[in-house]
Coordinates of C-alpha atoms in Angstrom, one line a residue:
X1 CA 37.8 20.2 -14.3
X2 CA 40.9 20.3 -13.0
X3 CA 41.5 18.4 -9.2
X4 CA 41.2 21.2 -7.1
X5 CA 38.4 22.5 -8.8
X6 CA 36.8 19.7 -8.2
X7 CA 38.1 20.2 -4.3
X8 CA 36.8 23.4 -4.6
X9 CA 33.4 22.4 -5.8
X10 CA 33.4 19.5 -3.1
X11 CA 34.2 21.7 -0.4
X12 CA 31.6 24.4 -1.3
X13 CA 28.8 24.5 1.4
X14 CA 25.9 25.4 -0.9
X15 CA 26.6 21.7 -3.1
X16 CA 25.1 19.5 -2.5
X17 CA 25.8 15.7 -3.7
X18 CA 23.7 13.7 -6.1
X19 CA 24.8 10.7 -4.1
X20 CA 22.6 8.6 -1.6
X21 CA 25.7 8.1 1.4
X22 CA 27.1 11.7 0.2
X23 CA 23.9 13.3 1.1
X24 CA 23.9 11.2 4.1
X25 CA 26.6 11.9 5.3
X26 CA 26.1 16.0 4.7
X27 CA 23.1 16.1 6.4
X28 CA 24.5 14.4 9.3
X29 CA 27.2 17.0 9.5
X30 CA 24.8 19.9 9.5
X31 CA 21.6 18.9 11.1
X32 CA 22.1 16.7 13.1
X33 CA 21.1 18.1 16.5
X34 CA 18.1 17.5 18.2
X35 CA 14.7 19.8 17.7
X36 CA 10.8 19.9 17.8
X37 CA 8.3 19.2 15.0
X38 CA 8.0 21.8 12.5
X39 CA 11.9 22.8 12.4
X40 CA 12.7 24.4 9.2
X41 CA 13.8 22.3 6.7
X42 CA 16.7 22.5 3.5
X43 CA 14.2 21.6 0.2
X44 CA 17.2 18.7 -0.3
X45 CA 16.6 17.3 2.7
X46 CA 13.7 17.8 2.7
X47 CA 12.9 16.4 -0.9
X48 CA 16.5 13.4 0.4
X49 CA 13.4 12.4 3.0
X50 CA 11.4 11.3 1.1
X51 CA 12.8 10.3 -1.5
X52 CA 13.6 7.5 1.5
X53 CA 10.7 7.1 2.7
X54 CA 9.6 6.0 -1.0
X55 CA 12.1 3.3 -1.2
X56 CA 11.6 2.5 2.9
X57 CA 8.3 2.2 1.0
X58 CA 9.6 -0.1 -2.2
X59 CA 11.7 -2.8 -0.4
X60 CA 8.1 -3.3 1.9
X61 CA 5.7 -4.0 -0.9
X62 CA 8.3 -5.7 -3.2
X63 CA 8.6 -7.7 0.7
X64 CA 4.9 -8.7 0.3
X65 CA 3.8 -9.1 -2.9
X66 CA 5.9 -12.2 -2.3
X67 CA 5.3 -13.2 1.0
X68 CA 1.8 -14.0 -0.3
X69 CA 2.5 -15.9 -3.5
X70 CA 5.4 -17.3 -0.7
X71 CA 2.4 -18.4 2.1
X72 CA 0.7 -20.7 -1.0
X73 CA 3.1 -23.0 -1.4
X74 CA 5.7 -22.8 1.1
X75 CA 4.5 -23.6 5.2
X76 CA 8.2 -22.3 5.9
X77 CA 7.4 -19.3 7.3
X78 CA 11.0 -18.0 9.7
X79 CA 13.5 -16.2 7.8
X80 CA 11.9 -16.2 4.3
X81 CA 12.8 -14.8 1.8
X82 CA 10.3 -11.9 1.4
X83 CA 10.3 -10.8 5.2
X84 CA 14.5 -10.6 5.0
X85 CA 13.4 -7.7 2.1
X86 CA 10.3 -6.6 3.6
X87 CA 12.4 -5.9 7.0
X88 CA 14.9 -3.8 4.9
X89 CA 11.9 -2.1 3.9
X90 CA 11.4 -1.1 8.0
X91 CA 15.0 -1.2 9.2
X92 CA 14.7 2.0 6.4
X93 CA 11.7 3.3 8.4
X94 CA 12.7 3.1 12.1
X95 CA 16.0 5.1 11.1
X96 CA 13.6 7.6 9.1
X97 CA 10.9 7.8 12.0
X98 CA 14.4 8.3 14.6
X99 CA 15.6 10.7 12.7
X100 CA 12.5 13.1 12.4
X101 CA 11.7 12.6 16.2
X102 CA 15.2 13.7 16.9
X103 CA 15.9 16.4 15.1
X104 CA 12.6 17.8 14.5
X105 CA 13.2 18.2 10.7
X106 CA 11.3 16.8 7.7
X107 CA 7.7 17.0 10.0
X108 CA 5.2 19.0 12.0
X109 CA 4.2 17.2 15.2
X110 CA 1.2 15.8 13.4
X111 CA 2.6 14.5 11.0
X112 CA 5.5 13.1 13.3
X113 CA 2.9 11.4 15.7
X114 CA 1.5 9.3 13.2
X115 CA 4.1 8.0 11.8
X116 CA 5.8 7.1 15.7
X117 CA 2.1 5.8 16.1
X118 CA 2.1 4.1 12.9
X119 CA 5.3 2.7 13.7
X120 CA 4.8 2.0 17.1
X121 CA 2.0 -0.4 15.7
X122 CA 3.6 -2.0 13.4
X123 CA 6.9 -2.9 15.1
X124 CA 4.1 -4.2 17.8
X125 CA 2.3 -7.1 15.6
X126 CA 5.5 -7.5 14.0
X127 CA 5.6 -10.3 17.4
X128 CA 2.0 -10.9 17.5
X129 CA 2.0 -12.4 14.6
X130 CA 5.0 -15.0 15.5
X131 CA 3.4 -15.5 18.3
X132 CA 0.6 -16.2 16.9
X133 CA 2.4 -18.4 14.4
X134 CA 4.7 -20.9 17.3
X135 CA 0.8 -21.0 19.3
X136 CA -1.4 -22.1 15.8
X137 CA 0.7 -23.0 13.8
X138 CA 0.4 -21.2 10.6
X139 CA -1.5 -18.9 9.9
X140 CA -3.9 -19.5 6.9
X141 CA -6.1 -15.8 5.6
X142 CA -4.6 -12.5 4.7
X143 CA -7.7 -11.0 7.4
X144 CA -6.2 -12.1 10.7
X145 CA -6.4 -9.6 13.4
X146 CA -2.4 -9.7 13.6
X147 CA -1.5 -8.9 10.0
X148 CA -4.9 -6.9 9.9
X149 CA -3.0 -4.8 12.7
X150 CA 0.5 -4.9 10.0
X151 CA -1.3 -3.2 7.6
X152 CA -3.3 -0.1 10.1
X153 CA 0.3 0.6 11.4
X154 CA 2.3 0.6 8.0
X155 CA -1.2 2.5 6.4
X156 CA -1.2 5.0 9.7
X157 CA 2.7 5.7 8.5
X158 CA 2.0 6.2 5.5
X159 CA -0.7 8.5 6.3
X160 CA 2.1 11.0 8.9
X161 CA 4.1 10.9 6.2
X162 CA 1.9 12.2 3.5
X163 CA 0.6 14.9 5.7
X164 CA 4.1 16.1 5.8
X165 CA 4.9 15.7 2.4
X166 CA 1.7 17.9 1.2
X167 CA 2.4 20.7 4.0
X168 CA 6.5 21.0 3.9
X169 CA 7.1 20.4 0.0
X170 CA 6.8 22.8 -2.6
X171 CA 4.9 23.0 -5.7
X172 CA 5.7 21.1 -8.4
X173 CA 7.1 18.1 -10.0
X174 CA 8.7 16.4 -7.6
X175 CA 6.1 17.3 -5.0
X176 CA 3.4 15.6 -8.0
X177 CA 5.5 12.2 -8.3
X178 CA 5.6 11.1 -4.3
X179 CA 2.6 12.2 -3.9
X180 CA 1.3 9.8 -6.0
X181 CA 4.2 7.3 -5.2
X182 CA 3.6 7.2 -1.5
X183 CA -0.6 7.3 -2.3
X184 CA 0.5 3.7 -5.0
X185 CA 1.8 2.4 -1.5
X186 CA -1.3 3.3 0.3
X187 CA -4.1 2.0 -2.1
X188 CA -1.5 -1.8 -2.7
X189 CA -1.5 -1.6 1.3
X190 CA -5.6 -1.2 1.7
X191 CA -5.7 -3.8 -1.0
X192 CA -3.3 -6.4 0.1
X193 CA -5.5 -8.2 2.2
X194 CA -7.9 -9.0 -1.2
X195 CA -4.6 -11.3 -3.0
X196 CA -6.3 -14.5 -0.1
X197 CA -9.2 -14.3 -2.8
X198 CA -7.3 -13.9 -6.3
X199 CA -4.7 -16.3 -4.8
X200 CA -6.5 -18.4 -3.5
X201 CA -9.5 -19.1 -5.7
X202 CA -5.6 -20.0 -8.6
X203 CA -5.0 -22.1 -5.6
X204 CA -8.3 -24.2 -5.9
X205 CA -8.6 -24.5 -8.9
X206 CA -4.5 -26.0 -9.1
X207 CA -6.0 -28.5 -6.7
X208 CA -8.4 -29.6 -8.9
X209 CA -6.7 -29.4 -11.8
X210 CA -4.2 -32.3 -9.9
X211 CA -1.4 -30.0 -10.1
X212 CA -1.3 -28.7 -7.1
X213 CA 0.9 -25.9 -6.1
X214 CA 1.4 -25.2 -2.6
X215 CA 3.7 -28.2 -1.1
X216 CA 2.0 -31.2 0.4
X217 CA 3.3 -30.2 4.7
X218 CA 1.1 -27.0 3.6
X219 CA -1.7 -29.3 2.5
X220 CA -2.0 -31.5 5.7
X221 CA -1.9 -28.8 7.9
X222 CA -4.7 -26.7 6.8
X223 CA -6.6 -30.6 6.3
X224 CA -5.1 -31.5 10.1
X225 CA -6.8 -28.0 11.3
X226 CA -10.0 -28.7 10.4
X227 CA -9.9 -32.6 11.0
X228 CA -9.9 -33.1 7.3
X229 CA -8.1 -35.8 4.7
X230 CA -6.5 -33.5 1.9
X231 CA -9.9 -33.1 0.4
X232 CA -11.5 -29.9 -1.7
X233 CA -12.4 -29.3 2.1
X234 CA -9.5 -28.6 3.2
X235 CA -8.4 -27.1 0.3
X236 CA -11.3 -24.7 0.0
X237 CA -10.3 -24.1 4.1
X238 CA -6.8 -22.5 3.3
X239 CA -7.5 -21.4 0.0
X240 CA -11.3 -19.3 0.0
X241 CA -11.9 -18.9 3.2
X242 CA -12.8 -15.8 2.9
X243 CA -16.9 -14.6 2.3
X244 CA -17.6 -13.5 -1.9
X245 CA -19.5 -10.3 -0.8
X246 CA -15.6 -8.7 0.8
X247 CA -14.2 -9.0 -2.0
X248 CA -16.2 -6.5 -3.9
X249 CA -16.5 -4.1 -1.2
X250 CA -13.1 -4.0 -0.1
X251 CA -11.4 -4.1 -3.8
X252 CA -14.3 -1.4 -4.7
X253 CA -15.9 0.4 -2.2
X254 CA -12.5 1.6 -0.5
X255 CA -10.8 1.3 -2.8
X256 CA -12.8 4.0 -4.6
X257 CA -12.2 6.0 -1.3
X258 CA -8.8 6.0 -1.3
X259 CA -8.5 7.0 -5.0
X260 CA -10.6 9.8 -4.6
X261 CA -8.6 11.4 -1.6
X262 CA -5.3 10.8 -3.4
X263 CA -7.1 12.5 -6.6
X264 CA -8.1 15.8 -4.2
X265 CA -5.1 15.6 -2.7
X266 CA -2.6 15.5 -5.7
X267 CA -4.2 19.0 -7.7
X268 CA -3.8 17.4 -11.2
X269 CA -6.5 15.8 -13.8
X270 CA -6.1 12.1 -14.4
X271 CA -4.6 11.5 -10.9
X272 CA -6.9 8.6 -9.6
X273 CA -6.2 6.8 -12.3
X274 CA -2.3 7.2 -12.8
X275 CA -2.4 5.4 -9.3
X276 CA -4.1 2.9 -9.9
X277 CA -2.7 2.4 -13.2
X278 CA 0.6 2.1 -11.3
X279 CA -1.0 -0.5 -9.3
X280 CA -2.6 -2.7 -11.4
X281 CA 1.3 -2.0 -12.8
X282 CA 3.1 -3.5 -10.9
X283 CA 0.7 -6.0 -10.7
X284 CA 0.6 -6.9 -13.9
X285 CA 4.9 -7.0 -13.5
X286 CA 5.7 -9.3 -10.8
X287 CA 3.1 -11.9 -12.4
X288 CA 5.5 -12.8 -14.9
X289 CA 8.2 -12.7 -12.5
X290 CA 7.2 -15.0 -9.7
X291 CA 5.4 -17.4 -12.3
X292 CA 9.0 -17.9 -14.1
X293 CA 10.3 -18.7 -10.1
X294 CA 7.9 -21.0 -9.7
X295 CA 5.7 -19.7 -7.2
X296 CA 1.8 -19.4 -7.2
X297 CA 0.3 -16.5 -8.5
X298 CA -3.3 -14.1 -8.3
X299 CA -5.6 -12.6 -10.7
X300 CA -4.4 -9.3 -11.3
X301 CA -7.6 -6.2 -10.4
X302 CA -7.5 -4.8 -13.5
X303 CA -11.1 -3.7 -12.8
X304 CA -8.9 -0.7 -10.5
X305 CA -8.4 0.9 -13.1
X306 CA -11.9 1.7 -14.5
X307 CA -12.6 2.7 -11.1
X308 CA -9.8 4.7 -10.9
X309 CA -11.2 6.0 -14.2
X310 CA -15.1 6.6 -12.7
X311 CA -13.1 8.8 -9.8
X312 CA -11.4 10.9 -11.6
X313 CA -14.5 11.4 -14.3
X314 CA -16.7 11.8 -11.2
X315 CA -14.1 15.0 -9.6
X316 CA -14.7 16.2 -13.6
X317 CA -18.2 16.8 -14.0
X318 CA -18.6 17.8 -9.8
X319 CA -16.5 20.6 -10.4
X320 CA -15.9 21.3 -7.0
X321 CA -19.6 21.0 -6.1
X322 CA -19.7 18.3 -3.6
X323 CA -22.7 16.4 -3.7
X324 CA -22.5 15.5 -7.0
X325 CA -19.2 14.8 -7.1
X326 CA -20.2 12.5 -4.4
X327 CA -23.0 11.2 -6.7
X328 CA -21.7 11.1 -9.5
X329 CA -19.0 9.4 -8.6
X330 CA -20.4 6.7 -6.6
X331 CA -23.1 6.1 -9.4
X332 CA -19.6 5.4 -11.8
X333 CA -17.9 3.5 -9.5
X334 CA -21.1 1.3 -8.4
X335 CA -21.3 0.7 -12.1
X336 CA -17.8 0.9 -13.8
X337 CA -16.0 -0.8 -11.2
X338 CA -18.7 -4.4 -10.8
X339 CA -19.3 -3.7 -14.6
X340 CA -15.0 -3.8 -15.7
X341 CA -14.9 -6.7 -12.2
X342 CA -18.0 -9.2 -14.7
X343 CA -16.5 -8.4 -18.0
X344 CA -13.0 -9.4 -16.2
X345 CA -14.5 -12.7 -14.2
X346 CA -15.3 -13.7 -18.6
X347 CA -12.5 -13.7 -20.1
X348 CA -12.0 -16.7 -18.4
X349 CA -15.1 -18.8 -20.4
X350 CA -15.2 -16.5 -23.7
X351 CA -11.0 -16.6 -24.5
X352 CA -9.4 -19.9 -22.6
X353 CA -13.5 -21.8 -22.3
X354 CA -13.3 -24.8 -19.9
X355 CA -9.5 -24.2 -18.7
X356 CA -9.9 -25.4 -15.2
X357 CA -8.7 -22.0 -13.6
X358 CA -10.3 -17.8 -13.2
X359 CA -9.2 -14.7 -14.6
X360 CA -11.3 -13.3 -11.2
X361 CA -11.9 -14.5 -7.8
X362 CA -15.4 -15.3 -6.3
X363 CA -17.8 -12.5 -6.3
X364 CA -21.2 -11.8 -4.7
X365 CA -23.4 -9.0 -6.8
X366 CA -25.5 -8.7 -4.6
X367 CA -23.0 -6.0 -2.7
X368 CA -23.3 -3.3 -5.5
X369 CA -26.4 -1.4 -4.1
X370 CA -24.3 -1.2 -0.4
X371 CA -20.9 0.0 -2.7
X372 CA -23.2 2.9 -4.0
X373 CA -25.3 3.9 -0.5
X374 CA -22.1 3.9 1.1
X375 CA -19.2 5.5 -1.5
X376 CA -21.7 8.3 -1.8
X377 CA -22.5 8.9 2.1
X378 CA -18.5 8.8 2.5
X379 CA -17.6 11.0 -0.3
X380 CA -19.8 13.3 0.5
X381 CA -18.6 13.1 4.0
X382 CA -15.3 12.8 3.7
X383 CA -14.5 16.6 3.6
X384 CA -16.0 18.3 6.2
X385 CA -14.9 15.1 8.6
X386 CA -11.2 15.6 7.2
X387 CA -12.2 20.0 7.5
X388 CA -13.2 18.9 11.6
X389 CA -10.9 16.4 11.9
X390 CA -8.1 18.8 10.8
X391 CA -9.1 21.6 13.5
X392 CA -9.5 19.9 16.2
X393 CA -6.0 17.7 15.6
X394 CA -4.0 21.8 14.4
X395 CA -1.6 22.4 17.4
X396 CA 0.7 24.4 15.5
X397 CA 1.7 26.2 13.1
X398 CA 2.9 24.4 9.8
X399 CA 6.6 24.1 8.9
X400 CA 7.9 26.4 6.2
X401 CA 10.9 25.3 3.6
X402 CA 13.8 27.8 3.6
X403 CA 16.5 28.3 1.3
X404 CA 19.8 26.6 2.5
X405 CA 21.5 28.8 2.0
X406 CA 19.3 30.1 4.9
X407 CA 20.2 27.2 7.0

């Protein structure tokens, strides 16, 4: 192709460049003007915006994963590399929300409000978390109020992004791939606090072996919080401050409901299994990376894959019968989730013998009937509750995408 032909192609208004920088320039040149939520959005611009959402959340997941491991080793917190990686994702999120807000493209009123509310919650929670550290010292649990606000803000943002993408994207491979990615991020964000127990149990066992993963200053700080010398009680306070009943209720019960929502919105067979598998696969991938770089590692929630399979089987057996799907799902999720978690916990004694480590955190199995009933009721109630909420919140008809030539 000649240089003249290349120039002509670059000048063609119907040619969409492939590179992100060129696409960004084209977007601002064509669409940077004030508009209300619900503006018709060119397909390429819609796909580009939501691809950038996926990139933003990928940075946030990478940063938060390293951050959890970091805090089981170091007491130093400010400007930690994991925070900087997370900040890159947060920066992209802020820019995207500003673009949606100003142009009204790629969203309707409800999805935009969710994005804005989630961003505001996250941006408020960040300084509150820093202030909490300044006043009270290092926060030793992933379940603290300031940390929960961070997860809540991210979850609300993801809900807005999912809402916008579901309304505006056209059926096809791209729609499905982005939905799967967004639901995987949603599962990761919700499951994240359970990492306290997954990292904590291995941190406790490492101290008991005489090779603590945490640096001395962190152990001393944890001991000072409860007025102890650096003994097992102090290390237990640092590593395992959460009751054993929390882990299975959150890891199996709540995760099952999220996977059921994912399966429903994606609308594809084995969608829940795919989302769970991607999350577990990511955890398996970062495990050797953390270990190889000298950072603490966690047990990996492989049982989530069984929960995903159970959700998919429930949809297949129930065949759109709400009560049957919910009842079957509760039974399958509880049996497969707790059963697989029990098997995972036995991996250490069966395979590793008396090695002073664990393959799963401690679990309170008396929570089985609670999970069974709660999952069944909430699964059954979710569709009518969602329809009622959608009816109450819907103020405008969702925007439709138009071919780029029209715009």
